[in-house]
Short mmCIF file of C-alpha atoms (C1' of nucleotides) in Angstrom, two decimals:
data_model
loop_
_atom_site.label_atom_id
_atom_site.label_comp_id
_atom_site.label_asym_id
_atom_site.label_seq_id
_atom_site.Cartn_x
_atom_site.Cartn_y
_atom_site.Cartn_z
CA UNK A 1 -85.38 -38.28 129.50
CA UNK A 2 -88.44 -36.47 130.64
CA UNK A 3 -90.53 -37.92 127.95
CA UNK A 4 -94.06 -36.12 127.08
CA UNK A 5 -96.81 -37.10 128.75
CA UNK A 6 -100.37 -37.36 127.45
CA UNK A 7 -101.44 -35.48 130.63
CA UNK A 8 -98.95 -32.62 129.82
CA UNK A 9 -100.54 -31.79 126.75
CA UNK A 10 -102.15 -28.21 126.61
CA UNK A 11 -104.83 -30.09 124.95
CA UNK A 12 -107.07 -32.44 127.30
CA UNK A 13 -106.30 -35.87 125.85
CA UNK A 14 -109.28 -38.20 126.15
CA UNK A 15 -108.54 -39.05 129.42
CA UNK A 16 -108.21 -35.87 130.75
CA UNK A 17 -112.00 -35.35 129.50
CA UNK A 18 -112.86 -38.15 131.42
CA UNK A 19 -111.33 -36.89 134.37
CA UNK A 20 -112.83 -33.74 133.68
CA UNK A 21 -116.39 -35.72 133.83
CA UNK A 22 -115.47 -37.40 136.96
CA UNK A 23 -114.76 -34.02 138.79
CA UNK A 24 -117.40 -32.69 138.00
CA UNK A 25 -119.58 -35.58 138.91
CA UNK A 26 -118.12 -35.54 142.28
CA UNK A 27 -118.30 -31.94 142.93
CA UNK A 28 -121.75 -32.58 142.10
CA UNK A 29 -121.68 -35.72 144.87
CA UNK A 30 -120.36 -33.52 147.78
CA UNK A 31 -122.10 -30.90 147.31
CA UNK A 32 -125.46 -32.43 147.44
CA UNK A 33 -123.81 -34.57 150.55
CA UNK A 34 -125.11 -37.81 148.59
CA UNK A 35 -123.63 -40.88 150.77
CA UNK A 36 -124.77 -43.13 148.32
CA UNK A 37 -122.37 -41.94 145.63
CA UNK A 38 -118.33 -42.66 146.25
CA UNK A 39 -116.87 -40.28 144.59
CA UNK A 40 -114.86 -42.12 142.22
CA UNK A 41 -110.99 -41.72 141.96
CA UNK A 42 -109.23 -41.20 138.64
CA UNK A 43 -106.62 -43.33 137.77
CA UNK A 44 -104.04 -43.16 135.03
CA UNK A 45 -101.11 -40.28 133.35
CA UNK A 46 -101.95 -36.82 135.40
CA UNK A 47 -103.30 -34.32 133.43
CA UNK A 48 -101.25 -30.51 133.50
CA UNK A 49 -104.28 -29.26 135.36
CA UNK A 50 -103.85 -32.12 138.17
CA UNK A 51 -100.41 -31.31 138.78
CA UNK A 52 -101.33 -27.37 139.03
CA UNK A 53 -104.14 -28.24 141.21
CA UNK A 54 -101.72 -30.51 143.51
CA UNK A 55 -98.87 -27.77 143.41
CA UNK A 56 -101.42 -24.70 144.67
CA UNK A 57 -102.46 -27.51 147.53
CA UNK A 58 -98.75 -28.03 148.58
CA UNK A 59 -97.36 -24.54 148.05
CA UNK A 60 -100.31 -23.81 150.39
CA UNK A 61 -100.60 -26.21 152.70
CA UNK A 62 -97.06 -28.14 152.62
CA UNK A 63 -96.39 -31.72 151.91
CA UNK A 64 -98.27 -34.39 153.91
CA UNK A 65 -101.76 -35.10 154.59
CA UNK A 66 -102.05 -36.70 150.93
CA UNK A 67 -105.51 -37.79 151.97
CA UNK A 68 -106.97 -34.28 152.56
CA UNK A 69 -105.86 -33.03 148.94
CA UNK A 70 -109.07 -34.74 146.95
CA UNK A 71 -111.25 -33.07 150.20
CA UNK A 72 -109.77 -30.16 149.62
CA UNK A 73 -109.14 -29.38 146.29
CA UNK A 74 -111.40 -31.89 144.68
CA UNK A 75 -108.90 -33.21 143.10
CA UNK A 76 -109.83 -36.90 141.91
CA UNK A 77 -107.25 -38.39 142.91
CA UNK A 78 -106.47 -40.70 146.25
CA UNK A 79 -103.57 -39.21 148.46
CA UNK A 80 -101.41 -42.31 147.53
CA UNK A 81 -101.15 -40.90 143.99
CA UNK A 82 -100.71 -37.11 144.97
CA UNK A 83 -97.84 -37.79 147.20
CA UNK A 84 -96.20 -40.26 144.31
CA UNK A 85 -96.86 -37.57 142.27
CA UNK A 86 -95.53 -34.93 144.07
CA UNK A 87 -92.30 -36.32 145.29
CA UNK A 88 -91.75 -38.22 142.22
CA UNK A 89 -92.51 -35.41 139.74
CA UNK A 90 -93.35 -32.32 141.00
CA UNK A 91 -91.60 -31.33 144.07
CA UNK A 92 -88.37 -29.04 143.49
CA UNK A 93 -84.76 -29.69 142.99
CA UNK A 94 -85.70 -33.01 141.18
CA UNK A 95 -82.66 -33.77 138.82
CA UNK A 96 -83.70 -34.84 135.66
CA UNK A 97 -81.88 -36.26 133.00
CA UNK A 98 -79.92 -39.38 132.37
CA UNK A 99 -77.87 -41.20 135.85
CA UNK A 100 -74.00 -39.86 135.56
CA UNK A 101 -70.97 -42.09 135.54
CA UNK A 102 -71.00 -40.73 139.70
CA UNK A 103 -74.63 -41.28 139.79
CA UNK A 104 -74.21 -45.05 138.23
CA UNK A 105 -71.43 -45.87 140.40
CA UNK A 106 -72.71 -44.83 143.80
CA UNK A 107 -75.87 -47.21 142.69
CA UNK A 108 -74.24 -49.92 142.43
CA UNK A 109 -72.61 -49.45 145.50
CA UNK A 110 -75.59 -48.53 147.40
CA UNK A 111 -77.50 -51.94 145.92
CA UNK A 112 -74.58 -53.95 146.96
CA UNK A 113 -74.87 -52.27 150.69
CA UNK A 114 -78.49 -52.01 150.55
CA UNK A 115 -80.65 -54.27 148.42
CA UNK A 116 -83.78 -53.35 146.98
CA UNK A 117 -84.10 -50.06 149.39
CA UNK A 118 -84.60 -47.41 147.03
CA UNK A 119 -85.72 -45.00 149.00
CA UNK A 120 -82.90 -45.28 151.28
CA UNK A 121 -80.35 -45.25 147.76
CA UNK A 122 -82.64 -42.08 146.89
CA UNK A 123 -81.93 -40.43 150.01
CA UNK A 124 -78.23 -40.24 149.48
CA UNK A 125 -79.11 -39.45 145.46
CA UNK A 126 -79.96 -35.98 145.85
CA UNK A 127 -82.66 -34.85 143.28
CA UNK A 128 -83.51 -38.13 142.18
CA UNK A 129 -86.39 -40.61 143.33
CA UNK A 130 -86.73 -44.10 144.28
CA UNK A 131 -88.86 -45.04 141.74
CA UNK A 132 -86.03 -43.50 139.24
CA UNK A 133 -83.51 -45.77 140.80
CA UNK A 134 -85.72 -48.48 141.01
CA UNK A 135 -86.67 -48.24 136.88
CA UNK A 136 -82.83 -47.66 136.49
CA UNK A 137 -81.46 -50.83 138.09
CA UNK A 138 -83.91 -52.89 137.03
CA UNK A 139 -83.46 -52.26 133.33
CA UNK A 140 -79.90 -51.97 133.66
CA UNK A 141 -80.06 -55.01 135.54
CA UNK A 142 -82.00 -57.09 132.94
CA UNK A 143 -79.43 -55.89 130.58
CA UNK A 144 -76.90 -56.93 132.17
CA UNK A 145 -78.14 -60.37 133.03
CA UNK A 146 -78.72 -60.69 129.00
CA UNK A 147 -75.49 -60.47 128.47
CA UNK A 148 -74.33 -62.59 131.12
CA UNK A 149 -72.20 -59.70 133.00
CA UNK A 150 -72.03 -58.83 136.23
CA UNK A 151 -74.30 -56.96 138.26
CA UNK A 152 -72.00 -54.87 139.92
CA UNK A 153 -68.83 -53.28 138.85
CA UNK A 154 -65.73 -54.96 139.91
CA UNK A 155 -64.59 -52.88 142.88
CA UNK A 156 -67.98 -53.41 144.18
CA UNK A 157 -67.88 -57.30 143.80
CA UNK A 158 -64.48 -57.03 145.55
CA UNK A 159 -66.68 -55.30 148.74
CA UNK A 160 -69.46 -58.24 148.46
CA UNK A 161 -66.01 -60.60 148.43
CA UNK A 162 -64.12 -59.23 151.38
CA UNK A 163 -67.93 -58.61 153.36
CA UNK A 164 -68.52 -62.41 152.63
CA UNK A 165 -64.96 -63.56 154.14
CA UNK A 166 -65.09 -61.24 157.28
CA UNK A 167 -68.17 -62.13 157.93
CA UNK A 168 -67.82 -66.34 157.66
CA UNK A 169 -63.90 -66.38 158.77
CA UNK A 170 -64.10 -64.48 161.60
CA UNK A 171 -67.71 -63.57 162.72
CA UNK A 172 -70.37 -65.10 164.03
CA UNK A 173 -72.40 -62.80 165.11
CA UNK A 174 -76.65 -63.45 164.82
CA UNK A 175 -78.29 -61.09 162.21
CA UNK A 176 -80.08 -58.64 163.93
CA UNK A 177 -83.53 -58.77 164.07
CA UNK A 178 -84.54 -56.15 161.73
CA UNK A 179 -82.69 -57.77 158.63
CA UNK A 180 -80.90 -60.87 158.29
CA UNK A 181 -78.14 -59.03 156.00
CA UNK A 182 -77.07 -57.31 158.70
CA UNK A 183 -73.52 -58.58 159.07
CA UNK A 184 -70.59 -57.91 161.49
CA UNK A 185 -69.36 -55.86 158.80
CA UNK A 186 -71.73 -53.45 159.60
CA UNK A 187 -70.94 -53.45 163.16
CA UNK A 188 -67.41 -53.26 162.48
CA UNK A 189 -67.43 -50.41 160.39
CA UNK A 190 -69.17 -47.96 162.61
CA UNK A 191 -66.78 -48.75 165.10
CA UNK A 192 -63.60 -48.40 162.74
CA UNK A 193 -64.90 -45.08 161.62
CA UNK A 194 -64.78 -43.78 164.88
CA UNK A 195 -68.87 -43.77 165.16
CA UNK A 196 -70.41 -42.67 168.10
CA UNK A 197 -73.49 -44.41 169.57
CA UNK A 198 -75.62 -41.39 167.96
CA UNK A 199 -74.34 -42.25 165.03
CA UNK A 200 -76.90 -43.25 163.10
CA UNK A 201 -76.12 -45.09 159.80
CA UNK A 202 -73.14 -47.17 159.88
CA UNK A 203 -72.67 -47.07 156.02
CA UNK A 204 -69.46 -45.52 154.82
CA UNK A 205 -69.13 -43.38 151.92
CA UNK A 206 -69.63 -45.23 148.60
CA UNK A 207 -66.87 -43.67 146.85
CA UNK A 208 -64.45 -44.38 150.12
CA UNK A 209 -65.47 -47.96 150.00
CA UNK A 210 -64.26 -48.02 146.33
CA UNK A 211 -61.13 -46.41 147.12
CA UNK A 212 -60.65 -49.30 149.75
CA UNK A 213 -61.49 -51.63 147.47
CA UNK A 214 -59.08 -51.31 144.97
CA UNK A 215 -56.46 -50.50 147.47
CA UNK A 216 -56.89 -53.60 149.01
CA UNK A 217 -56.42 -55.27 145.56
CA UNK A 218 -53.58 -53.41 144.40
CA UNK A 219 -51.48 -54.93 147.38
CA UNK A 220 -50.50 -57.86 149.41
CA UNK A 221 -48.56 -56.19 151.79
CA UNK A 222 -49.16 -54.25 154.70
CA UNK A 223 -47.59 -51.13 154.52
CA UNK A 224 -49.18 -50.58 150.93
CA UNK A 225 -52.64 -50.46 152.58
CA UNK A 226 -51.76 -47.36 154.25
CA UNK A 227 -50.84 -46.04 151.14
CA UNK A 228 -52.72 -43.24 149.76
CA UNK A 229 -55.65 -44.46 147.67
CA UNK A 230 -54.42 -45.20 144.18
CA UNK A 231 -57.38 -42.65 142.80
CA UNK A 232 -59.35 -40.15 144.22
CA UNK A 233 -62.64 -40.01 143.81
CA UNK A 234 -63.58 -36.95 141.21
CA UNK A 235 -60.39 -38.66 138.94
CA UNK A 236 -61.27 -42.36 139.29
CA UNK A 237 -61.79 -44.46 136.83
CA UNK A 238 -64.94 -45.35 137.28
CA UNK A 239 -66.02 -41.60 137.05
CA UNK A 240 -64.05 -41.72 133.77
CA UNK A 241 -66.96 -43.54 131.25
CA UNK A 242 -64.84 -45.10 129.50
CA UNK A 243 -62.40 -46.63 131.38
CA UNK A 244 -64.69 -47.47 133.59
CA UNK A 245 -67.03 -49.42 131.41
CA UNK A 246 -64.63 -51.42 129.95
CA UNK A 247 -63.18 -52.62 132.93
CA UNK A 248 -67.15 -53.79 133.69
CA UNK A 249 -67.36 -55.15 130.78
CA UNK A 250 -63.97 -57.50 130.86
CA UNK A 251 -65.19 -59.00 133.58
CA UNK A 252 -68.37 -61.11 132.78
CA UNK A 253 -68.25 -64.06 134.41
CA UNK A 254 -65.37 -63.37 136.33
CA UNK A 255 -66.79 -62.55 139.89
CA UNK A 256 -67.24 -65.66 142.75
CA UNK A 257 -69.48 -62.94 144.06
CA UNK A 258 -71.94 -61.95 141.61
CA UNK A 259 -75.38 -62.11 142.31
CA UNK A 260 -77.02 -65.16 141.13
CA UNK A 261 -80.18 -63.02 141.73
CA UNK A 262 -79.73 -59.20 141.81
CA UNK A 263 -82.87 -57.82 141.94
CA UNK A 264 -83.39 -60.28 144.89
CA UNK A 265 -81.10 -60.24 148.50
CA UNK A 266 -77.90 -59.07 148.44
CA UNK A 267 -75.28 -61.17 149.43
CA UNK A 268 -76.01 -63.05 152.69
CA UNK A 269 -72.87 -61.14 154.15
CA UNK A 270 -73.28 -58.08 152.69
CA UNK A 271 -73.71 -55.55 155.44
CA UNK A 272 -77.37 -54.36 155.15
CA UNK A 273 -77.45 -51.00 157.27
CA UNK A 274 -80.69 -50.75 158.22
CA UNK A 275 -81.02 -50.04 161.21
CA UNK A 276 -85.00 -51.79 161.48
CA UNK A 277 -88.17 -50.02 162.07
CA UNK A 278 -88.37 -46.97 162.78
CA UNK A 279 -84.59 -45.89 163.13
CA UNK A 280 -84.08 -46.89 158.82
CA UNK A 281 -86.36 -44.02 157.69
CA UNK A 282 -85.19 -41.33 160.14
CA UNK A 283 -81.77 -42.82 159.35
CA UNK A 284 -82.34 -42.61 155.99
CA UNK A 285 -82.87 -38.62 156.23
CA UNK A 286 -80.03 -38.50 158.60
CA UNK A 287 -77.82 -40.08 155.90
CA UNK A 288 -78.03 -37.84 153.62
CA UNK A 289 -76.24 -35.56 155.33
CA UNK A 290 -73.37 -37.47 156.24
CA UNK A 291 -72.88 -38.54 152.36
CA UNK A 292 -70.22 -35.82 150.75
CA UNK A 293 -72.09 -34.82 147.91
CA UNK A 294 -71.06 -36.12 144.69
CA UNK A 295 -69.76 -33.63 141.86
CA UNK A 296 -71.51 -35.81 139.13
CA UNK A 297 -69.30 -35.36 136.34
CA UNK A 298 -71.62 -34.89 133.57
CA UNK A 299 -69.77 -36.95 130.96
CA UNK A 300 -71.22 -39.08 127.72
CA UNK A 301 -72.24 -42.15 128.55
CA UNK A 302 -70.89 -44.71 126.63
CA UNK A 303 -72.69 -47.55 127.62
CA UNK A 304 -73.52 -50.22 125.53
CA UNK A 305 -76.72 -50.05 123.63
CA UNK A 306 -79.08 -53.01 124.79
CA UNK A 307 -78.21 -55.11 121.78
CA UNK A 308 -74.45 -54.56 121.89
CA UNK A 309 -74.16 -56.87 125.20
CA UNK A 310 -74.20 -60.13 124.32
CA UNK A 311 -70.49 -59.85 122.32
CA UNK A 312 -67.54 -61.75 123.75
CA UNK A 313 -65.13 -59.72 126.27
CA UNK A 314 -61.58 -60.32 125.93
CA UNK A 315 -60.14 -61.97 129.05
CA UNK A 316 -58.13 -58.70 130.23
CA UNK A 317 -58.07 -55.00 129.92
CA UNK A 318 -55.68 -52.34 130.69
CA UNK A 319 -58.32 -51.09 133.57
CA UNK A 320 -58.13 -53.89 134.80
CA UNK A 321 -54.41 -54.58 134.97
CA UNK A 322 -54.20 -51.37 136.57
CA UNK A 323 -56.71 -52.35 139.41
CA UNK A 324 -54.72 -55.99 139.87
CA UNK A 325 -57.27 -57.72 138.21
CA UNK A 326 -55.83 -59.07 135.29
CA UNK A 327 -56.64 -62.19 134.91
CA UNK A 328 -57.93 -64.79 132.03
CA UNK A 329 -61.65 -65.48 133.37
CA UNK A 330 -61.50 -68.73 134.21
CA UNK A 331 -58.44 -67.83 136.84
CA UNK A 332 -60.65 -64.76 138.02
CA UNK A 333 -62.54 -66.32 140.45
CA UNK A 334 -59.78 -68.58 141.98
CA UNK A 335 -57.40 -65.71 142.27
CA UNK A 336 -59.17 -63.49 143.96
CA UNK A 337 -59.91 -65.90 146.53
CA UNK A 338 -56.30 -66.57 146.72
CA UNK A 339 -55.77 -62.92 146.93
CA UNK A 340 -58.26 -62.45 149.57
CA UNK A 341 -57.15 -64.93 151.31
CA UNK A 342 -53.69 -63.30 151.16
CA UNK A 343 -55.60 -60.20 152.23
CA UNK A 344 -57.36 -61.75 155.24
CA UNK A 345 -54.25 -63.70 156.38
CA UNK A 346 -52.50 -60.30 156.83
CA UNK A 347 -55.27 -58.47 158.57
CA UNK A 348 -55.99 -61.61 160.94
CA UNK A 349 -52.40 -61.51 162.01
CA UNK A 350 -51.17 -57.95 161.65
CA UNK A 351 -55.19 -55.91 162.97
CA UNK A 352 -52.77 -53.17 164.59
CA UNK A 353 -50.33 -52.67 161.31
CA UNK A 354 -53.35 -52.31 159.36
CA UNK A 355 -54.59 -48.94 161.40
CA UNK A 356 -52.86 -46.18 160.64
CA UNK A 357 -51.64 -43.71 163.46
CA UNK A 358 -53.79 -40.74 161.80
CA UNK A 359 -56.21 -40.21 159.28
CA UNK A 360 -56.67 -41.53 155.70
CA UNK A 361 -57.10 -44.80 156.48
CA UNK A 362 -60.84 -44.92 156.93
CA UNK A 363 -61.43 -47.28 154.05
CA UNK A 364 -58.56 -49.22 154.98
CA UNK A 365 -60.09 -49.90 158.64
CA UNK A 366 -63.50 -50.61 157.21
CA UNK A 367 -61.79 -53.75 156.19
CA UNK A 368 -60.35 -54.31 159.44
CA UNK A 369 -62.68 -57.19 160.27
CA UNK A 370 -60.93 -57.71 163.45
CA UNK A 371 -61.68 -54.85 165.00
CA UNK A 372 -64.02 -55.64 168.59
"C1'" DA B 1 -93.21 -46.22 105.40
"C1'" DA B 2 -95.05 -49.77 108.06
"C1'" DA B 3 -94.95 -53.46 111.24
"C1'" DC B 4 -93.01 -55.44 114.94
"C1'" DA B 5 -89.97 -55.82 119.01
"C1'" DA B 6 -87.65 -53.88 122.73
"C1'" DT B 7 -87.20 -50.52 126.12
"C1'" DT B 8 -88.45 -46.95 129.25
"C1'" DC B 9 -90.82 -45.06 132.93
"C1'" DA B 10 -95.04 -43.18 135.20
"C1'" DA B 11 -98.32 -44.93 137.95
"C1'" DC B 12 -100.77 -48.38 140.56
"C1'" DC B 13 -101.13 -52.01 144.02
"C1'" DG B 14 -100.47 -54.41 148.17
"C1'" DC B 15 -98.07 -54.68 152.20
"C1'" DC B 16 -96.04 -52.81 156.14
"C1'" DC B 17 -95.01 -49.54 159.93
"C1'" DC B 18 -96.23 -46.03 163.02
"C1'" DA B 19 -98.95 -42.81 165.66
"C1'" DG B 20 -103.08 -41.62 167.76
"C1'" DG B 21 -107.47 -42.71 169.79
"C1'" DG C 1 -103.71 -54.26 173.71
"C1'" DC C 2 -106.59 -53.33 169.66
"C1'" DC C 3 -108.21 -50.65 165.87
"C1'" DT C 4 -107.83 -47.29 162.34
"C1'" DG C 5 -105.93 -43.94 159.27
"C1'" DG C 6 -101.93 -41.88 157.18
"C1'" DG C 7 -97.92 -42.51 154.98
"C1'" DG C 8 -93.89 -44.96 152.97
"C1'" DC C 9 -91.82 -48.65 150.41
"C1'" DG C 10 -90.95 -52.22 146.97
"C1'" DG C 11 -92.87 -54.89 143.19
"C1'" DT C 12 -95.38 -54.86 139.11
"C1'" DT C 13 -97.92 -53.26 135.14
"C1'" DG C 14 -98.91 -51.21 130.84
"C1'" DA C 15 -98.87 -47.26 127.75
"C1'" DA C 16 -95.70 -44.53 125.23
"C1'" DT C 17 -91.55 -44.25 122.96
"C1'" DT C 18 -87.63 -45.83 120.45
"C1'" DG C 19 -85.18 -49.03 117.69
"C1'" DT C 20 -84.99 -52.63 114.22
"C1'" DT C 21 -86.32 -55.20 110.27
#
DNA sequence: AAACAATTCAACCGCCCCAGG
DNA sequence: GCCTGGGGCGGTTGAATTGTT
């Protein structure tokens, strides 16, 4: 993955030369205290000497302050750069490497909760980087939209479904001022989880909400919501390549919910959890914490090459059978509105059958669009 | 082997927010 | 309240790499 750079070369490329020039041009400019002279910024792939000169400045004075490193150091470059460069490429415990099946999955999830907030999806991706996430969904994303498949994997459509019908059925509560994605859903969930007022992100585990999801599809009744989640999350399907990418493959074109536009909003309904202004980025910190890690399970990936996309899916697959979702395409859409439906009719009548007298049924109550 | 196309990803840019003066 | 600087974030770009013909 971590492809060579010019700048990593032992041998100065031309650019590094240049750079070389520049630095000592503007050595040359503060020393003689010229103000006519800017000293002028290098652009362009760091050079190995850049990143040695940036890692001496943090491991010496810590991270932050971005703008005193060129003062400093003399390094030639503007603090922007030697922070993205630092937390995007030199700072430790950065994971590199392909995404993992775990890694893929909680993405998707996170975009579906989140949007475009990378840094916030970083923040619960330990070791990798926004702008890794970023570059990863958006290719994947083009991909996908070649081929005319869905954005999001099926149990995560299923979330944008059942978000969209809480929210329009039984809410209507005004989006709160920091982002007009912020749905009831959001609300809801904190309080179904048992979330205190410090509690700080309302956003329930990824791999929870995926266990609800397909729980909630796997049943019509009541009393098999409260059943134990039909996979947990190390063994699920989705963490299993295969399986998982051939149910996300089988369903192209299936989803009422998929994203007309997914590098754009989410779903109007789709419970964005910022929390606006200031709270998001300390929340995003605080986050991190509360996410169980994820025991990436380090399997091939068997994605589809790029160029493999575009073939016809069959209308079913065993995964999806299994999950409920069985269906010829062009009933897909219809019947999982008549299943939600189904699914909404039961929680509207029966909220108090639906919560469970202890624990396990935190992805269940998510759901629980009743709730105050 | 060469040319071309597609893809990846590091880095830049502009905007925004926040804190401090 | 306004201004300014620092820092963070998301969108975009373009060079390098990889794949295909």
């Amino acid at each position: 993955m971590e492809r060579s750079r010019p700048g990593a070369a032992p041998t100065p490329s031309p650019e590094e030369e240049v750079a070389a020039e520049g630095h000592a041009h503007g050595d040359d400019v503060t020393g003689q205290e010229e103000e006519a002279t800017p000293v002028v910024l290098k652009k362009g792939p760091w050079t190995a000497s850049e990143d040695a000169m940036l890692m001496d400045h943090v491991r010496h004075h810590g991270e932050g302050n971005w703008n005193a490193v060129q003062r400093m150091t003399g390094l030639l470059r503007c603090g922007k750069s030697c922070r993205l460069r630092w937390t995007n490429h030199l700072r430790p415990n950065l994971k590199k490497g392909s995404f993992s099946p775990d890694e893929e999955l909680l993405i998707a999830q996170l975009h579906a909760q989140l949007g475009n907030k990378w840094a916030r999806m970083a923040a619960h991706l330990p070791g990798r980087t926004d702008n890794e996430i970023k570059n990863y969904w958006n290719t994947r994303t083009k991909r996908r939209q070649r081929a005319g498949l869905p954005v999001y994997p099926p149990e995560v459509q299923l979330h944008l479904a059942l978000s969209k019908r809480c929210h329009y059925d039984d809410y209507d509560f005004p989006p709160l001022a920091s982002s007009p994605q912020l749905s009831a859903t959001t609300t809801t969930d904190v309080q179904a989880l048992g979330a205190g007022p410090g509690y700080a992100s309302s956003r329930p585990a990824p791999l929870d909400l995926a266990r609800s999801q397909l729980a909630a599809t796997t049943t019509q009744q009541t009393a098999q919501f409260l059943s134990p989640p039909p996979f947990s999350a190390p063994s699920s399907p989705w963490a299993k390549p295969f399986a998982r990418n051939a149910q996300y493959f089988q369903l192209a074109h299936s989803s009422p919910v998929s994203p007309s536009t997914p590098t754009g909003p989410v779903h109007p309904a789709m419970p964005d959890l910022s929390l606006g202004g200031h709270g998001a980025r300390a929340a995003a910190a605080a986050d991190q914490s509360r996410l169980p890690p994820l025991s990436p399970s380090p399997g091939p990936r068997v994605e589809l090459p790029s160029n493999q996309y575009g073939q016809p899916a069959p209308p079913t697959s065993a995964a999806a059978v299994a999950a409920g979702l069985a269906l010829p395409d062009h009933q897909n859409a219809a019947s999982l509105e008549q299943m939600l439906q189904e699914l909404h009719d039961v929680i509207k009548v029966e909220p108090q059958a639906l919560v469970p007298a202890s624990g396990g049924g935190a992805a269940l109550e998510r759901h629980d669009c009743g709730g105050a």
